[in-house]
């Protein structure tokens, strides 16, 4: 019988390394292969989000119901909050809060059909939002057995309108709500006239539902306005001592192909939110990207000032370190290998810093004026606004792991001491993060800016209006105007003076564009490296 040589022996012969070094490499390789930092996309790790959860003050306010609008940059963790609220449905129900999801957390968005057949006006969008929200709230209330008289009247009216089925299909319900909204508004494919209900002879009334508050006579015949039906549901919730939260997320995905449609949808949603604020037992919880909110409101939107129950998600350096530690310490192989007390470290910020310094190199680039490793990571993952999102940090960690595994598989030496990553892999890991951010954010969501950005491939990382005008083949004024658009998207940071501005590209986008460090028209310098 011929015995196969063990992996260690094969590896030792291939690399000609001493047995002791090979054993250490194999041990470290095994450890790295048993470690993972999770997915940078919250939707891909629903089951493990709880393990990584950081109970910030922002979360505490959301959990207490004090926040209705959660804003944040792409990758800041909005969807993670949304998914955690969903996952904790039972906990909230024990506190008499019913969680209702208005969107699919994964897969095709509920609102995809609106792209091909969008509402023709903001008014139609408002009526659509209200009918959709009314229907999913009524469905959830009925499923929990809330059957007080006011709610039962609403259930009957919605069933009659084909807006309340026994099994809820969100996409189908949205289509039905849109069709019904158009009937209420009298929108016809050709004539565009008002629909007259054959039973009442009135406009703006279909079945038992009306757009406006009905007269006493109409109300006595069982007709209710949309807002009147919300009032009845609110009264029934009050009688049963329940509160309903309606969660709405992924609006950036739903309307990504049309910024105009996206703006109309969000403006209408905010106006619907304003109309529903008076109902103390009903609450909308809207999750929205910060850049989209700014785009919708920058030209003026009075109703936006009425949304005062909001939070803008932000991540300080200590919070990002805590997030990194939670993901690292969620690996039993790591905890066991380094004989670590997980809970003790997570409850002590100083110990988190000490552990990071133990297992990461002191610096990526050595020198008295160079940044410490964690500061280097935070700076390299920041956009031009200075914000570093968890998504990019998690992606960088996963890329570091992959690069270190490749390095050890080539037979290179294990990193010094207890370091799990050699300093050499950090710059190798960054391009993947850079390319992903450029392609999945700027190019995917702002395709109209792609030609301008692509012309910067191989150029200097700091540009002047004159250099941009030459690169883009436009006038100086047009170059400044285009550059300001990229400033809003976090691609450029404005430096210099108002009269002589320059436009600086953050480290996050440089690798993907193969940019050369330095200022256009000047010799390359490493002075910028000290900015981080």
XYZ file of N, CA and C in Angstrom, residues 365 369-370 517-518 523-531:
42
model
N 2.542 51.723 5.520
C 3.720 52.385 4.957
C 4.531 52.931 6.123
N 5.976 60.046 9.448
C 4.865 60.890 8.989
C 3.754 60.069 8.344
N 3.871 58.757 8.423
C 2.868 57.885 7.826
C 1.798 57.497 8.850
N -0.424 59.884 -8.496
C -0.480 60.858 -7.415
C 0.223 62.148 -7.779
N -0.402 63.260 -7.405
C 0.190 64.564 -7.667
C -0.809 65.512 -8.294
N 5.145 68.250 -10.631
C 5.835 66.972 -10.463
C 5.130 66.146 -9.412
N 5.134 64.795 -9.558
C 4.503 63.906 -8.583
C 5.174 64.072 -7.235
N 4.403 63.967 -6.197
C 4.916 64.110 -4.834
C 4.172 63.173 -3.926
N 4.791 62.834 -2.833
C 4.096 61.986 -1.871
C 3.496 62.806 -0.745
N 3.411 64.121 -0.903
C 2.871 64.972 0.159
C 1.438 64.609 0.487
N 0.677 64.195 -0.545
C -0.731 63.863 -0.317
C -0.891 62.706 0.657
N 0.076 61.813 0.677
C -0.055 60.632 1.511
C -0.235 60.992 2.975
N 0.206 62.202 3.346
C 0.096 62.591 4.744
C -1.280 63.156 5.084
N -2.152 63.320 4.055
C -3.494 63.834 4.320
C -4.304 62.879 5.175
